[in-house]
Amino acid sequence: MGTHAQEPLAQRSRAAYRTGNRLRGLPVLFLGLLAAVSFPRAQAQQSSDCLTCHGTSIGLKNSSGKDIAVNPATHMRGPHATLGCVDCHAGAAAATHNAKTASASCIACHADAATALASSAHAALGNPNSSETCIACHGTANAQKAVAGTQFCATCHATEVEQYKASVHGHARGLGNADVPTCQSCHGSAHTVLPASDPQSPVGKQRLPDTCGSCHSDPKLAAKYMFGQVRPVDAWRQSVHGRAIAQGNLNAASCSDCHGTHDILPATDPR
C-alpha cells in the first residue's frame, strides 16, 4: 500500500487543510508583491524637483511680481547649505502649493533670536516673528550670512560707521588690528541692542565705563598699546564725576562726554 493509504483519515485531512490554506494565501501574497513593485510609495520631494519650477532659468515670480527663483550655487555657499528646500518650506512637499502653504518661517529654528529681538532697539524694524523682519538684515535665506562687521551696520547707520572709520578705533581696524572694538563689541549682539537711554544698555551712561574698561582696564592691552592710564575706569570711579553718576546724577561726565563716541580720536590729535 502507498504512504497515504497507511495514514489515518483524520491525519490526511489535516494535512490537506494546511496545504489548501497555504495555496489560498499565494494570490494575496502575489498581489501584495505586485503592488510593491508596480506602485511604489510617493517619494519625498527633492530639492532638484523644486528647481524644475524655481530654477534661475525659469524666471518664476509670485503674484506680487517678486522673483522666487533659487540659485543652487548661491544656496550652497550660504548658512543653510545643509538644508533642503522642504526642510524650511514643508508645505512645498505637496505637488500643488502656493505662496501661503509653502511659506517658511525663520522662527521655526530661530525662536530665541525672535524673542531677543522683541525687547531690543531693533524691534523697530518690524514684527520680530515675521521672516520679512529677519530678511531686512540677513537677506534671503539662500543669499547671505549674518556678519558682525561695521559695513553690515552701515546699511542703516551710515553716519556712525563713517565716524567710526575715521576714529582711532576704525583706523586701527582698517589696518587689520583684531584687538580693536567693532559695533558689536560695544553695543552687543544685533538681536539684543538696547537704546543708549536704557539703564541696561552697555553704552548707557551708567554702564559705559564698564564697556570701555573691558579693553582699557585690561593690563595686557594696556602694556601692549601703552595706555597712558593703566586702569582709567578705576580712577574715574574715584573722581567727582564717577561718584556723581554712582549716586544717580546722569548729568555728570562719563567716558563719551569727553572722548566722543564713534568719532574718538587719539589724545595726540589736535582736534
mmCIF file of C-alpha atoms in Angstrom:
data_model
loop_
_atom_site.group_PDB
_atom_site.id
_atom_site.type_symbol
_atom_site.label_atom_id
_atom_site.label_comp_id
_atom_site.label_asym_id
_atom_site.label_seq_id
_atom_site.Cartn_x
_atom_site.Cartn_y
_atom_site.Cartn_z
ATOM 1 C CA MET A 1 0.000 0.000 0.000
ATOM 2 C CA GLY A 2 1.085 3.637 -0.638
ATOM 3 C CA THR A 3 2.051 6.008 2.132
ATOM 4 C CA HIS A 4 -1.304 7.864 2.104
ATOM 5 C CA ALA A 5 -3.147 4.612 2.413
ATOM 6 C CA GLN A 6 -1.280 3.900 5.617
ATOM 7 C CA GLU A 7 -2.116 7.313 7.208
ATOM 8 C CA PRO A 8 -5.267 7.618 9.286
ATOM 9 C CA LEU A 9 -8.059 9.566 7.581
ATOM 10 C CA ALA A 10 -8.058 12.390 10.165
ATOM 11 C CA GLN A 11 -4.293 12.974 9.761
ATOM 12 C CA ARG A 12 -4.618 13.106 5.954
ATOM 13 C CA SER A 13 -7.482 15.587 6.234
ATOM 14 C CA ARG A 14 -5.470 17.932 8.463
ATOM 15 C CA ALA A 15 -2.503 17.864 6.047
ATOM 16 C CA ALA A 16 -4.760 18.646 3.096
ATOM 17 C CA TYR A 17 -6.349 21.531 5.027
ATOM 18 C CA ARG A 18 -2.940 23.080 5.813
ATOM 19 C CA THR A 19 -1.823 22.723 2.187
ATOM 20 C CA GLY A 20 -5.024 24.315 0.933
ATOM 21 C CA ASN A 21 -4.620 27.268 3.271
ATOM 22 C CA ARG A 22 -1.092 27.881 2.058
ATOM 23 C CA LEU A 23 -2.205 27.759 -1.577
ATOM 24 C CA ARG A 24 -5.125 30.078 -0.967
ATOM 25 C CA GLY A 25 -2.702 32.620 0.548
ATOM 26 C CA LEU A 26 -0.479 32.710 -2.533
ATOM 27 C CA PRO A 27 -2.682 35.011 -4.667
ATOM 28 C CA VAL A 28 -2.861 37.534 -1.821
ATOM 29 C CA LEU A 29 0.900 37.426 -1.361
ATOM 30 C CA PHE A 30 1.429 37.772 -5.113
ATOM 31 C CA LEU A 31 -0.843 40.800 -5.323
ATOM 32 C CA GLY A 32 0.965 42.387 -2.386
ATOM 33 C CA LEU A 33 4.339 41.940 -4.049
ATOM 34 C CA LEU A 34 2.949 43.226 -7.356
ATOM 35 C CA ALA A 35 1.644 46.375 -5.655
ATOM 36 C CA ALA A 36 5.015 46.981 -4.001
ATOM 37 C CA VAL A 37 6.777 46.720 -7.354
ATOM 38 C CA SER A 38 4.222 48.441 -9.582
ATOM 39 C CA PHE A 39 3.006 51.156 -7.225
ATOM 40 C CA PRO A 40 5.917 52.490 -5.111
ATOM 41 C CA ARG A 41 5.189 54.899 -2.288
ATOM 42 C CA ALA A 42 5.395 58.584 -3.098
ATOM 43 C CA GLN A 43 8.974 59.738 -2.806
ATOM 44 C CA ALA A 44 9.941 62.651 -0.610
ATOM 45 C CA GLN A 45 10.273 65.897 -2.539
ATOM 46 C CA GLN A 46 13.875 66.559 -3.525
ATOM 47 C CA SER A 47 15.445 69.991 -3.998
ATOM 48 C CA SER A 48 16.113 69.115 -7.627
ATOM 49 C CA ASP A 49 12.350 68.714 -8.094
ATOM 50 C CA CYS A 50 11.817 72.263 -6.813
ATOM 51 C CA LEU A 51 14.297 73.641 -9.326
ATOM 52 C CA THR A 52 12.092 72.406 -12.154
ATOM 53 C CA CYS A 53 9.984 75.492 -11.481
ATOM 54 C CA HIS A 54 12.227 77.589 -9.230
ATOM 55 C CA GLY A 55 15.475 77.342 -11.201
ATOM 56 C CA THR A 56 17.050 80.603 -12.323
ATOM 57 C CA SER A 57 16.448 79.839 -15.996
ATOM 58 C CA ILE A 58 12.664 79.758 -15.470
ATOM 59 C CA GLY A 59 12.282 83.256 -14.041
ATOM 60 C CA LEU A 60 9.324 82.331 -11.848
ATOM 61 C CA LYS A 61 7.684 85.199 -9.956
ATOM 62 C CA ASN A 62 4.918 85.269 -7.375
ATOM 63 C CA SER A 63 1.640 87.168 -7.653
ATOM 64 C CA SER A 64 3.356 90.332 -6.373
ATOM 65 C CA GLY A 65 5.999 90.147 -9.073
ATOM 66 C CA LYS A 66 8.715 89.039 -6.637
ATOM 67 C CA ASP A 67 11.420 86.802 -8.048
ATOM 68 C CA ILE A 68 11.147 83.387 -6.387
ATOM 69 C CA ALA A 69 13.919 81.635 -8.288
ATOM 70 C CA VAL A 70 16.748 79.927 -6.387
ATOM 71 C CA ASN A 71 20.373 79.741 -7.448
ATOM 72 C CA PRO A 72 21.673 76.379 -6.126
ATOM 73 C CA ALA A 73 25.306 77.541 -6.196
ATOM 74 C CA THR A 74 24.477 80.579 -4.076
ATOM 75 C CA HIS A 75 22.451 78.455 -1.677
ATOM 76 C CA MET A 76 25.350 76.039 -1.190
ATOM 77 C CA ARG A 77 27.590 78.937 -0.106
ATOM 78 C CA GLY A 78 25.028 80.213 2.367
ATOM 79 C CA PRO A 79 24.291 79.364 6.008
ATOM 80 C CA HIS A 80 21.538 76.908 5.086
ATOM 81 C CA ALA A 81 23.590 74.832 2.649
ATOM 82 C CA THR A 82 22.943 71.615 4.592
ATOM 83 C CA LEU A 83 19.164 72.046 4.385
ATOM 84 C CA GLY A 84 16.891 71.009 1.546
ATOM 85 C CA CYS A 85 14.001 73.124 0.283
ATOM 86 C CA VAL A 86 11.257 71.294 2.176
ATOM 87 C CA ASP A 87 13.214 71.448 5.451
ATOM 88 C CA CYS A 88 12.062 75.070 5.637
ATOM 89 C CA HIS A 89 9.245 75.096 3.051
ATOM 90 C CA ALA A 90 7.440 71.997 4.355
ATOM 91 C CA GLY A 91 4.244 72.874 2.504
ATOM 92 C CA ALA A 92 6.116 72.721 -0.792
ATOM 93 C CA ALA A 93 6.285 68.944 -0.466
ATOM 94 C CA ALA A 94 2.736 68.867 -1.842
ATOM 95 C CA ALA A 95 2.558 68.730 -5.632
ATOM 96 C CA THR A 96 0.155 71.675 -5.613
ATOM 97 C CA HIS A 97 1.129 74.560 -3.354
ATOM 98 C CA ASN A 98 1.091 78.328 -3.252
ATOM 99 C CA ALA A 99 2.988 81.112 -1.523
ATOM 100 C CA LYS A 100 0.931 80.724 1.648
ATOM 101 C CA THR A 101 1.082 76.960 2.027
ATOM 102 C CA ALA A 102 4.783 76.774 1.072
ATOM 103 C CA SER A 103 5.950 79.751 3.115
ATOM 104 C CA ALA A 104 8.874 79.349 5.511
ATOM 105 C CA SER A 105 9.202 80.872 8.969
ATOM 106 C CA CYS A 106 12.619 81.773 10.384
ATOM 107 C CA ILE A 107 11.356 81.382 13.942
ATOM 108 C CA ALA A 108 10.769 77.665 13.382
ATOM 109 C CA CYS A 109 14.510 77.306 14.068
ATOM 110 C CA HIS A 110 15.421 80.752 15.409
ATOM 111 C CA ALA A 111 12.751 81.390 18.045
ATOM 112 C CA ASP A 112 15.400 82.547 20.527
ATOM 113 C CA ALA A 113 16.515 85.319 18.157
ATOM 114 C CA ALA A 114 12.922 86.494 17.682
ATOM 115 C CA THR A 115 12.381 86.601 21.447
ATOM 116 C CA ALA A 116 15.544 88.636 21.998
ATOM 117 C CA LEU A 117 14.747 90.984 19.127
ATOM 118 C CA ALA A 118 11.309 91.776 20.569
ATOM 119 C CA SER A 119 12.977 93.503 23.537
ATOM 120 C CA SER A 120 15.736 95.248 21.590
ATOM 121 C CA ALA A 121 16.022 98.599 19.849
ATOM 122 C CA HIS A 122 15.887 96.748 16.541
ATOM 123 C CA ALA A 123 12.305 95.690 17.207
ATOM 124 C CA ALA A 124 11.529 98.937 15.370
ATOM 125 C CA LEU A 125 12.488 97.135 12.147
ATOM 126 C CA GLY A 126 9.214 95.203 12.220
ATOM 127 C CA ASN A 127 7.412 92.254 13.742
ATOM 128 C CA PRO A 128 10.104 90.018 15.332
ATOM 129 C CA ASN A 129 8.030 86.948 14.432
ATOM 130 C CA SER A 130 7.936 87.825 10.744
ATOM 131 C CA SER A 131 10.554 86.450 8.378
ATOM 132 C CA GLU A 132 10.410 89.736 6.472
ATOM 133 C CA THR A 133 11.982 91.429 9.508
ATOM 134 C CA CYS A 134 14.827 88.900 9.511
ATOM 135 C CA ILE A 135 15.390 89.441 5.775
ATOM 136 C CA ALA A 136 15.793 93.187 6.356
ATOM 137 C CA CYS A 137 19.240 92.498 7.871
ATOM 138 C CA HIS A 138 20.135 88.937 6.910
ATOM 139 C CA GLY A 139 18.911 88.912 3.346
ATOM 140 C CA THR A 140 17.118 85.944 1.830
ATOM 141 C CA ALA A 141 17.880 82.568 3.356
ATOM 142 C CA ASN A 142 19.866 81.351 0.345
ATOM 143 C CA ALA A 143 21.874 84.509 -0.257
ATOM 144 C CA GLN A 144 23.598 85.995 2.767
ATOM 145 C CA LYS A 145 25.189 85.009 6.019
ATOM 146 C CA ALA A 146 24.802 87.243 9.040
ATOM 147 C CA VAL A 147 28.022 89.176 9.519
ATOM 148 C CA ALA A 148 29.095 91.112 12.586
ATOM 149 C CA GLY A 149 31.022 93.855 10.831
ATOM 150 C CA THR A 150 30.761 97.615 10.642
ATOM 151 C CA GLN A 151 29.706 97.605 6.989
ATOM 152 C CA PHE A 152 26.788 95.382 7.878
ATOM 153 C CA CYS A 153 25.564 98.022 10.340
ATOM 154 C CA ALA A 154 26.169 100.805 7.789
ATOM 155 C CA THR A 155 23.045 99.728 5.908
ATOM 156 C CA CYS A 156 21.072 101.750 8.467
ATOM 157 C CA HIS A 157 23.788 103.557 10.438
ATOM 158 C CA ALA A 158 25.934 105.019 7.668
ATOM 159 C CA THR A 159 26.857 108.239 9.512
ATOM 160 C CA GLU A 160 28.001 106.409 12.638
ATOM 161 C CA VAL A 161 30.059 103.945 10.604
ATOM 162 C CA GLU A 162 31.790 106.745 8.701
ATOM 163 C CA GLN A 163 32.651 108.409 12.018
ATOM 164 C CA TYR A 164 33.983 105.099 13.323
ATOM 165 C CA LYS A 165 36.184 104.597 10.265
ATOM 166 C CA ALA A 166 37.814 107.983 10.872
ATOM 167 C CA SER A 167 38.337 107.291 14.580
ATOM 168 C CA VAL A 168 41.351 105.842 16.364
ATOM 169 C CA HIS A 169 39.490 102.541 16.604
ATOM 170 C CA GLY A 170 38.335 102.417 12.994
ATOM 171 C CA HIS A 171 41.733 103.409 11.628
ATOM 172 C CA ALA A 172 43.423 100.588 13.533
ATOM 173 C CA ARG A 173 40.729 98.163 12.469
ATOM 174 C CA GLY A 174 41.297 99.115 8.867
ATOM 175 C CA LEU A 175 44.954 98.147 9.297
ATOM 176 C CA GLY A 176 43.893 94.678 10.418
ATOM 177 C CA ASN A 177 44.162 95.063 14.183
ATOM 178 C CA ALA A 178 41.811 92.419 15.630
ATOM 179 C CA ASP A 179 42.049 93.830 19.174
ATOM 180 C CA VAL A 180 40.058 96.900 18.164
ATOM 181 C CA PRO A 181 36.364 97.037 19.131
ATOM 182 C CA THR A 182 33.636 96.900 16.492
ATOM 183 C CA CYS A 183 29.960 97.867 16.739
ATOM 184 C CA GLN A 184 29.093 94.582 18.436
ATOM 185 C CA SER A 185 31.922 94.927 20.946
ATOM 186 C CA CYS A 186 30.280 97.987 22.474
ATOM 187 C CA HIS A 187 26.593 97.691 21.581
ATOM 188 C CA GLY A 188 26.174 93.942 21.927
ATOM 189 C CA SER A 189 24.537 91.477 19.562
ATOM 190 C CA ALA A 190 22.230 92.947 16.927
ATOM 191 C CA HIS A 191 19.350 90.942 18.407
ATOM 192 C CA THR A 192 19.857 92.386 21.894
ATOM 193 C CA VAL A 193 20.881 96.005 21.174
ATOM 194 C CA LEU A 194 19.282 98.417 23.635
ATOM 195 C CA PRO A 195 18.874 102.176 23.190
ATOM 196 C CA ALA A 196 21.533 104.244 24.967
ATOM 197 C CA SER A 197 18.773 105.666 27.174
ATOM 198 C CA ASP A 198 18.117 102.206 28.652
ATOM 199 C CA PRO A 199 19.919 101.741 32.017
ATOM 200 C CA GLN A 200 20.876 98.201 30.943
ATOM 201 C CA SER A 201 22.489 99.322 27.690
ATOM 202 C CA PRO A 202 26.264 98.726 27.590
ATOM 203 C CA VAL A 203 26.662 102.220 26.090
ATOM 204 C CA GLY A 204 24.287 103.892 28.535
ATOM 205 C CA LYS A 205 25.866 106.434 30.845
ATOM 206 C CA GLN A 206 25.895 104.174 33.880
ATOM 207 C CA ARG A 207 27.394 101.120 32.160
ATOM 208 C CA LEU A 208 29.608 102.769 29.547
ATOM 209 C CA PRO A 209 32.698 102.890 31.829
ATOM 210 C CA ASP A 210 32.496 99.103 32.220
ATOM 211 C CA THR A 211 32.198 98.688 28.461
ATOM 212 C CA CYS A 212 35.228 100.902 27.802
ATOM 213 C CA GLY A 213 37.028 99.221 30.672
ATOM 214 C CA SER A 214 36.742 95.803 29.022
ATOM 215 C CA CYS A 215 39.679 96.997 26.881
ATOM 216 C CA HIS A 216 41.116 99.998 28.657
ATOM 217 C CA SER A 217 41.319 98.324 32.067
ATOM 218 C CA ASP A 218 42.882 95.167 30.647
ATOM 219 C CA PRO A 219 46.535 95.100 31.873
ATOM 220 C CA LYS A 220 47.665 93.058 28.850
ATOM 221 C CA LEU A 221 46.175 95.515 26.361
ATOM 222 C CA ALA A 222 47.481 98.435 28.409
ATOM 223 C CA ALA A 223 51.022 97.028 28.206
ATOM 224 C CA LYS A 224 50.677 96.191 24.519
ATOM 225 C CA TYR A 225 49.406 99.624 23.469
ATOM 226 C CA MET A 226 50.991 101.737 26.205
ATOM 227 C CA PHE A 227 47.801 103.283 27.528
ATOM 228 C CA GLY A 228 48.568 106.451 29.466
ATOM 229 C CA GLN A 229 46.412 105.221 32.351
ATOM 230 C CA VAL A 230 46.567 101.531 33.207
ATOM 231 C CA ARG A 231 43.192 101.441 34.982
ATOM 232 C CA PRO A 232 41.342 104.564 33.836
ATOM 233 C CA VAL A 233 37.903 103.300 34.832
ATOM 234 C CA ASP A 234 39.004 102.720 38.428
ATOM 235 C CA ALA A 235 40.452 106.221 38.515
ATOM 236 C CA TRP A 236 37.244 107.661 37.034
ATOM 237 C CA ARG A 237 35.079 105.927 39.633
ATOM 238 C CA GLN A 238 37.023 107.679 42.375
ATOM 239 C CA SER A 239 36.619 111.042 40.671
ATOM 240 C CA VAL A 240 33.875 113.590 41.292
ATOM 241 C CA HIS A 241 32.279 112.508 38.015
ATOM 242 C CA GLY A 242 32.264 108.803 38.801
ATOM 243 C CA ARG A 243 30.903 109.330 42.307
ATOM 244 C CA ALA A 244 28.145 111.626 40.974
ATOM 245 C CA ILE A 245 26.936 109.079 38.431
ATOM 246 C CA ALA A 246 27.061 106.327 41.059
ATOM 247 C CA GLN A 247 24.680 108.476 43.104
ATOM 248 C CA GLY A 248 22.298 108.773 40.139
ATOM 249 C CA ASN A 249 23.364 112.128 38.708
ATOM 250 C CA LEU A 250 23.333 111.386 34.968
ATOM 251 C CA ASN A 251 24.355 114.949 34.150
ATOM 252 C CA ALA A 252 27.877 114.166 35.323
ATOM 253 C CA ALA A 253 30.537 113.315 32.728
ATOM 254 C CA SER A 254 31.162 109.766 31.579
ATOM 255 C CA CYS A 255 33.687 108.475 29.014
ATOM 256 C CA SER A 256 31.863 109.637 25.879
ATOM 257 C CA ASP A 257 31.256 113.161 27.189
ATOM 258 C CA CYS A 258 34.974 113.899 26.979
ATOM 259 C CA HIS A 259 36.300 111.390 24.437
ATOM 260 C CA GLY A 260 33.394 111.207 21.984
ATOM 261 C CA THR A 261 31.527 108.143 20.815
ATOM 262 C CA HIS A 262 32.034 106.761 17.311
ATOM 263 C CA ASP A 263 34.499 109.504 16.394
ATOM 264 C CA ILE A 264 37.055 109.011 19.189
ATOM 265 C CA LEU A 265 40.459 110.449 18.300
ATOM 266 C CA PRO A 266 43.850 109.767 19.886
ATOM 267 C CA ALA A 267 44.968 112.259 22.529
ATOM 268 C CA THR A 268 47.780 113.330 20.195
ATOM 269 C CA ASP A 269 45.294 114.555 17.575
ATOM 270 C CA PRO A 270 44.895 118.360 17.799
ATOM 271 C CA ARG A 271 41.192 118.066 17.012
#
